Short mmCIF file of C-alpha atoms in Angstrom, two decimals:
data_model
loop_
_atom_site.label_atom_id
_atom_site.label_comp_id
_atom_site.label_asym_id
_atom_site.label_seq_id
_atom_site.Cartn_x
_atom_site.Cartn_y
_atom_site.Cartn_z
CA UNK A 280 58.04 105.22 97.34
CA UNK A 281 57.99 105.70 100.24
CA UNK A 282 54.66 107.34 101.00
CA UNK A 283 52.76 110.73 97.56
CA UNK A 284 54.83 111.20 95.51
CA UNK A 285 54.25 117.44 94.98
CA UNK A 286 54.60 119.63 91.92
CA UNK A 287 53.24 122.74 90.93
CA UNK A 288 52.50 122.51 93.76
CA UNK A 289 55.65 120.57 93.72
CA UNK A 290 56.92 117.41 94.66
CA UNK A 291 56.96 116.14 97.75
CA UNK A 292 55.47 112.96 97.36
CA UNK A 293 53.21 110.88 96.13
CA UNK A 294 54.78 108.65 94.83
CA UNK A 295 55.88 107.43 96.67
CA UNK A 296 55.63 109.68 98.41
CA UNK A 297 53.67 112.67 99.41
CA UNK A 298 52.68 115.90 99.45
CA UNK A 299 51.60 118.23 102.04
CA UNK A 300 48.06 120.20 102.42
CA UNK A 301 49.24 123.22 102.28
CA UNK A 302 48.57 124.24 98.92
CA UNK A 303 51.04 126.68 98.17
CA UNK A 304 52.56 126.99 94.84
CA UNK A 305 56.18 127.89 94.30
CA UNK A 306 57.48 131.18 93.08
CA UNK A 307 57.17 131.48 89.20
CA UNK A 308 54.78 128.47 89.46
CA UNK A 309 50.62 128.38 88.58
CA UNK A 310 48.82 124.90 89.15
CA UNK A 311 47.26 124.36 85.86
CA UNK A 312 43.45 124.01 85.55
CA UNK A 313 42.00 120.79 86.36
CA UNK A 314 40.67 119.16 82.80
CA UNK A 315 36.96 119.50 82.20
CA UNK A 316 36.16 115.92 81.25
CA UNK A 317 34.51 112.96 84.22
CA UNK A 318 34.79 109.73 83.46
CA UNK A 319 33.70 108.87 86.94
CA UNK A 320 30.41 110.58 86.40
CA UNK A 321 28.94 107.32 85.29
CA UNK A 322 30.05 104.78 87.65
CA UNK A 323 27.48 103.16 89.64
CA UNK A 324 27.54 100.67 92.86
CA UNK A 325 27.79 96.96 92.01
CA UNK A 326 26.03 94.94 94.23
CA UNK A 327 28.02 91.79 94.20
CA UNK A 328 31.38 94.60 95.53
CA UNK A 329 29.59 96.36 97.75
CA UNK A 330 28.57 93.21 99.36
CA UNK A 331 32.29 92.30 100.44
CA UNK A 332 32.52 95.39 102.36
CA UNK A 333 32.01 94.93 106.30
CA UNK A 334 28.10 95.07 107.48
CA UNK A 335 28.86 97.73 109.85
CA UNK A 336 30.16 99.86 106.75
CA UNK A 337 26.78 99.23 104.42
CA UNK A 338 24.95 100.07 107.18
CA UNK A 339 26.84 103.65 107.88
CA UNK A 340 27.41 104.06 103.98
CA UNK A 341 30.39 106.29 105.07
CA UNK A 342 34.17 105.62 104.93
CA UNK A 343 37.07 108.33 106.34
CA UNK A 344 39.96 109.17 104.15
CA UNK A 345 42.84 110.64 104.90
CA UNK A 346 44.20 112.53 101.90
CA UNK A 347 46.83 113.63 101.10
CA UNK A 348 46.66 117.11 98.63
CA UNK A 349 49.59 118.37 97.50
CA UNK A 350 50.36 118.49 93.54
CA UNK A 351 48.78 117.53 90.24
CA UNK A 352 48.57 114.90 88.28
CA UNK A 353 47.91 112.78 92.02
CA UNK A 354 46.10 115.26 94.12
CA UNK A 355 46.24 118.93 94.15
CA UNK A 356 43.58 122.76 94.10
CA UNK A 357 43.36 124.10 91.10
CA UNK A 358 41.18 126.63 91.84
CA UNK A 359 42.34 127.24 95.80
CA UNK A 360 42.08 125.38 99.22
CA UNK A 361 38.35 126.56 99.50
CA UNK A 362 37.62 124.61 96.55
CA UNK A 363 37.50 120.78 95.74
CA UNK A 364 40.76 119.10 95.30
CA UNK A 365 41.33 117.11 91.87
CA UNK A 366 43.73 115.01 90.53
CA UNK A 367 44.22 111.19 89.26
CA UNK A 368 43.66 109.83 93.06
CA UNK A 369 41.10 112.15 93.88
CA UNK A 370 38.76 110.64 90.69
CA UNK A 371 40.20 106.76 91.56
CA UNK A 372 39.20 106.90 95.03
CA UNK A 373 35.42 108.78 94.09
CA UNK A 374 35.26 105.76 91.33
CA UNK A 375 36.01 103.35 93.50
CA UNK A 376 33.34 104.94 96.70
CA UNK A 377 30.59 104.73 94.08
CA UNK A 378 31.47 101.17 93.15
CA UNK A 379 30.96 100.59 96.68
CA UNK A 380 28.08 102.60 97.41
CA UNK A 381 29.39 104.75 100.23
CA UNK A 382 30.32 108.35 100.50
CA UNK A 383 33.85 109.35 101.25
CA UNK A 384 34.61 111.74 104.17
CA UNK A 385 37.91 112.90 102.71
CA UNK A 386 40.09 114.71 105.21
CA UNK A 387 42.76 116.55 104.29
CA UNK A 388 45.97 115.34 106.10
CA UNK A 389 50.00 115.86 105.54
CA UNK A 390 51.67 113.00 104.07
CA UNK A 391 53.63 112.07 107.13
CA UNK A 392 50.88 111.71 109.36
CA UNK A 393 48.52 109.66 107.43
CA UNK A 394 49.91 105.67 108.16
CA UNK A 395 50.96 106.42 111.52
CA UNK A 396 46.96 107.56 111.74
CA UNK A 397 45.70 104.64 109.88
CA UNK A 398 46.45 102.43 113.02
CA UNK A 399 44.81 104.52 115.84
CA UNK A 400 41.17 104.49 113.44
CA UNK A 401 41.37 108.00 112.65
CA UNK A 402 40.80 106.75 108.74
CA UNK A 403 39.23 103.99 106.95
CA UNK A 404 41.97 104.29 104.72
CA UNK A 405 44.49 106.80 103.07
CA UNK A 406 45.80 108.24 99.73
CA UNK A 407 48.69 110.15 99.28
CA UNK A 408 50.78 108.21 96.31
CA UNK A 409 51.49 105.88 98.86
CA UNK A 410 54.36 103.28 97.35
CA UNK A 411 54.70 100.09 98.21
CA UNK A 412 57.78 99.12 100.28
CA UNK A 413 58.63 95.86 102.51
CA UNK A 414 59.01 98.68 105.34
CA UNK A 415 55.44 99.71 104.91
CA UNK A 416 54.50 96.59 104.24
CA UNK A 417 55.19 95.31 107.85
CA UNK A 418 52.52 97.80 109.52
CA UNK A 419 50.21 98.50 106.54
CA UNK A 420 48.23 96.75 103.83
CA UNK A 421 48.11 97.87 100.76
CA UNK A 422 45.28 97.45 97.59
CA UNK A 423 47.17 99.02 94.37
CA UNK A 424 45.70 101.32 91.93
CA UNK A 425 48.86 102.57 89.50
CA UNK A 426 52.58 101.76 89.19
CA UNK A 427 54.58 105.13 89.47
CA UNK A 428 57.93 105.27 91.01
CA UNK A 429 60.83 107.58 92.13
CA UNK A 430 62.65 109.88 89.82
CA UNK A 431 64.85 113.09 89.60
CA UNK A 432 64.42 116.76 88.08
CA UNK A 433 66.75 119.69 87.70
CA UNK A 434 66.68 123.22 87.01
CA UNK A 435 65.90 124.08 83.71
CA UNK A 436 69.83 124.85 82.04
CA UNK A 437 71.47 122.99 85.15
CA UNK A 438 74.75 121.32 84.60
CA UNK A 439 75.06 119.59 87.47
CA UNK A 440 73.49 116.63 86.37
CA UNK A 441 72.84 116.17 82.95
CA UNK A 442 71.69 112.38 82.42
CA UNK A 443 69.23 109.61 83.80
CA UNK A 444 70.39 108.74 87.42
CA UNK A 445 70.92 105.13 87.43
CA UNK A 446 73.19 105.00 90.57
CA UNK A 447 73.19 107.53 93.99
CA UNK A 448 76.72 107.62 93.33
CA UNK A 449 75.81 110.10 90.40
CA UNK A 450 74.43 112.33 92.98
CA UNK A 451 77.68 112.89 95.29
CA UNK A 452 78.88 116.44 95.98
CA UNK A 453 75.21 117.63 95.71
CA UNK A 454 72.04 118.92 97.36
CA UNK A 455 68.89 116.93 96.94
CA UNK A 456 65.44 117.75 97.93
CA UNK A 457 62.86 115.70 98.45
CA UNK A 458 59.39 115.15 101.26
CA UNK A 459 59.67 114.55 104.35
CA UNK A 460 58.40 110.87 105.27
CA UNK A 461 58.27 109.48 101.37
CA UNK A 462 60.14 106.44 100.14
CA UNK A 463 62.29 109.09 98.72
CA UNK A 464 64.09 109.98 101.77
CA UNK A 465 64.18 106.56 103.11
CA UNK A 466 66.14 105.49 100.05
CA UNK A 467 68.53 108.87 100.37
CA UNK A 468 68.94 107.59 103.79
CA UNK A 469 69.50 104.02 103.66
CA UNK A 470 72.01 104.31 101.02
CA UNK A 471 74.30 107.41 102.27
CA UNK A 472 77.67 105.23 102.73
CA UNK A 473 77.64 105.10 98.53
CA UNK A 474 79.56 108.34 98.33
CA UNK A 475 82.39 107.17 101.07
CA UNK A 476 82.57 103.98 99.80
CA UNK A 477 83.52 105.24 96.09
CA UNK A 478 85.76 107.89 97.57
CA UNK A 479 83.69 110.51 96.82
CA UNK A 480 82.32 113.69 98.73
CA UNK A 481 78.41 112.70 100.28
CA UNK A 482 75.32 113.74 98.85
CA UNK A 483 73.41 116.17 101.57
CA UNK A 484 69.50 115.70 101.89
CA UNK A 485 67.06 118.62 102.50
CA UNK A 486 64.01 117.26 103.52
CA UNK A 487 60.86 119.81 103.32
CA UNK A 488 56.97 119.39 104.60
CA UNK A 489 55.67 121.93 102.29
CA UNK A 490 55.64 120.36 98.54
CA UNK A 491 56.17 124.57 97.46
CA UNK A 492 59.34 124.89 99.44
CA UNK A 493 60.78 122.37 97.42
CA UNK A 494 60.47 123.90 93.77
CA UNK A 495 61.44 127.34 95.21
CA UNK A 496 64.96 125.92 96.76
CA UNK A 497 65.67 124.29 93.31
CA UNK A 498 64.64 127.52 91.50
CA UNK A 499 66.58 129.74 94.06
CA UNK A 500 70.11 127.55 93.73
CA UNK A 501 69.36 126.32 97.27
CA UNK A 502 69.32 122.71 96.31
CA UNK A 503 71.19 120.91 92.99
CA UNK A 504 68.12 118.21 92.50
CA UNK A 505 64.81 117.18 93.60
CA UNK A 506 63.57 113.57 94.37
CA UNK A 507 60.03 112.56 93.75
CA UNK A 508 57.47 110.43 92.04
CA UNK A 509 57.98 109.88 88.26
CA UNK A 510 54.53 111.41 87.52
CA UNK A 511 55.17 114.12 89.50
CA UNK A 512 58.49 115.40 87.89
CA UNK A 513 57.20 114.59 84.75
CA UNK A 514 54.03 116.85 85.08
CA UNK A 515 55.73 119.11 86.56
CA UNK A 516 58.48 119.70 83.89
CA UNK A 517 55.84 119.96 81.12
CA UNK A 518 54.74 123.35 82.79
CA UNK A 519 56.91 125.89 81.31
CA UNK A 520 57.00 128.43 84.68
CA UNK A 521 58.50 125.64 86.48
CA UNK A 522 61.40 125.55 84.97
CA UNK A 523 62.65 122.27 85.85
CA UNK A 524 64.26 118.91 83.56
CA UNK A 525 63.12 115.27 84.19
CA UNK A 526 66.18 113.08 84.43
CA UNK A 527 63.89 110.14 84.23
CA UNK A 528 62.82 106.97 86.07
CA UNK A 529 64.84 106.11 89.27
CA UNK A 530 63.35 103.26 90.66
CA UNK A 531 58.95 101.38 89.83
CA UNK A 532 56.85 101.20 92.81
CA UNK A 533 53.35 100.16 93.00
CA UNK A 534 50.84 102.51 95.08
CA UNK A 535 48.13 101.51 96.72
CA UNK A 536 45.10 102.53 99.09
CA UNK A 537 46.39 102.56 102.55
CA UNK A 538 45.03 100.72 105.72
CA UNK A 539 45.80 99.27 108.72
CA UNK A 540 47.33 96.31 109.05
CA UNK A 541 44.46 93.31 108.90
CA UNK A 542 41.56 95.43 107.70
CA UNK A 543 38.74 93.98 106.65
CA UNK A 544 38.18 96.74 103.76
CA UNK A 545 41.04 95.59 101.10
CA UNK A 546 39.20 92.64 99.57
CA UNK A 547 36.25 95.00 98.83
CA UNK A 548 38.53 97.71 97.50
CA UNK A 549 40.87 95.37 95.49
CA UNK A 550 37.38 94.26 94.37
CA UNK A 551 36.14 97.66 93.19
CA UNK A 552 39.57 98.84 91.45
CA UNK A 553 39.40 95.83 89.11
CA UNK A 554 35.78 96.82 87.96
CA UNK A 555 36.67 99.57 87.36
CA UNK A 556 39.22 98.02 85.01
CA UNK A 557 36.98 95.65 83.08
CA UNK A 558 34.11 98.30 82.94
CA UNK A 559 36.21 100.93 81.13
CA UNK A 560 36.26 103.91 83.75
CA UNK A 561 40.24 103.44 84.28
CA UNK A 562 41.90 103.88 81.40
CA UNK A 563 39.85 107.56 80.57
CA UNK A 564 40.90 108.55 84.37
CA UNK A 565 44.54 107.62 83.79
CA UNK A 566 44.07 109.21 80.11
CA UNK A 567 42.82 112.63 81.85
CA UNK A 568 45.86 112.80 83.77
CA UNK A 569 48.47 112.12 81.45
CA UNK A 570 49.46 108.80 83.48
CA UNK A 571 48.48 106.17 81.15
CA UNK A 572 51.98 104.71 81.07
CA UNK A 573 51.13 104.02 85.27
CA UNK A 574 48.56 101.92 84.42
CA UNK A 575 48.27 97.94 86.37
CA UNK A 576 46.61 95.07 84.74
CA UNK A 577 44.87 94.23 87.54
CA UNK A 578 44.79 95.10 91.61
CA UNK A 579 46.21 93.38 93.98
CA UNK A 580 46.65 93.65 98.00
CA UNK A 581 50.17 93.88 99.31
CA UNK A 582 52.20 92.78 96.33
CA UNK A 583 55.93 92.31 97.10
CA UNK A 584 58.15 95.54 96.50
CA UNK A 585 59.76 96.05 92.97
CA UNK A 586 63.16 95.25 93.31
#
């Protein structure tokens, strides 16, 4: 998805696609609390994963991330931008640093700017609900942690559109919002002729860098429908102030920990997410965000995009 996958702080994604840092929450919107339990608590470094990482990064026992924070279940604050951020990739990614043995300088980045970053060495690596596309996959690698995906949400009551969009055709004649840099808008974009081409009136894209700004234009009338990651929409429609419907699932991506392009870090990481697997720590972490039904089998570093 192209990026994320934001939601109450809402949707820009993750899942895809992303989310912004801002941390604003959309009118008639509260993020919910952050659940209580910590599964990664107990995770401890395994020697034989650590030792795949590079020497120069055992010896510094430090890697740079660039997160992206913008809405739960991925990445979001609960309890305000002063505070720690929480959410399903905030816990994967601390799992998979203790695994490791290294500390995580997280740095909080828009969703946008972290793969373009990736290849200058500002990070190590990135987060963000970054999907897995053959786009991305010509400049970035990717080691994959879940399998989310891009989906659609209404208003609450809407008419507009009342069933699962299986075809963009479905969406002609209306306003769709979605992030700005996800897989979202890259599939909005690459597929704009289908209107024309059935003879009907185009779909018109509203592309916002504040996750917030989305949910308010929905809830104002501004736009018809918002685009964004499956786990996302579906969180987010499960909060009763936000007042929104989840059509349903769109299109499966994997997402992945980002990095450049040849880094030496994605066998170690690969490595790490399936211990995590066969030691039991995954499943409670995707059971504490409600994203069980995201969960992979296994890792794996730059698997060919779902088609």
């Amino acid at each position: 998805m192209v990026a994320a996958l934001a939601l109450l702080p809402v949707l820009a994604l993750t899942a895809c696609g992303g989310g912004d840092t801002s941390g604003s929450t959309p009118a008639g919107a509260q993020a919910s609390p952050a659940p209580t339990d910590d599964p990664v608590t107990a995770v401890r470094k395994v020697d034989s994963v650590a030792a795949l990482l590079p020497a120069d990064v055992r010896a510094s026992g430090t890697l740079r991330v660039g997160s992206s924070i913008g809405f739960p279940p991925g990445a979001y604050y609960p309890n305000g931008q002063d505070k720690p951020p929480a959410g399903q990739d905030i816990d994967i990614a601390d799992a998979v640093a203790k695994v490791l043995g290294v500390r995580l300088e997280r740095q909080d980045a828009s969703f946008e700017t972290i793969l373009p970053a990736l290849g200058s060495g500002k990070y190590d690596f990135g987060t963000g609900n970054f999907g897995v596309t053959a786009e991305r996959l010509r400049t970035i690698d990717f080691v994959t942690y879940i399998n989310d995906g891009q989906g659609f949400a209404v208003k609450k009551g809407d008419t507009a559109l009342r069933t699962k969009v299986t075809d963009l055709v479905q969406l002609c004649g209306l306003t769709i919002g979605t992030g700005a840099g996800t897989t979202f808008e890259a599939t909005l974009t690459a597929q704009k002729d289908v209107c024309a081409e059935a003879g009907k009136k185009p779909y018109d894209v509203k592309v916002y860098s504040e996750n917030g700004a989305t949910l308010t234009a929905l809830q104002q009338g501004r736009i018809d429908v918002i685009m964004s990651t499956i786990n996302g929409l579906r969180y987010q429609a499960a909060q009763p102030a936000a007042q929104t419907a989840f059509l349903g699932e769109y299109h499966r991506l994997d997402v992945g920990f980002a990095f450049k392009k040849g880094s030496p870090l994605t066998r170690a990481f690969r490595a790490a997410v399936n211990e995590l697997i066969e030691d039991g720590t995954y499943a409670p972490i995707l059971k504490k965000w409600g994203t069980s039904p995201s969960a992979i089998e296994t890792s794996r570093i730059n698997p060919p995009e779902h088609t």
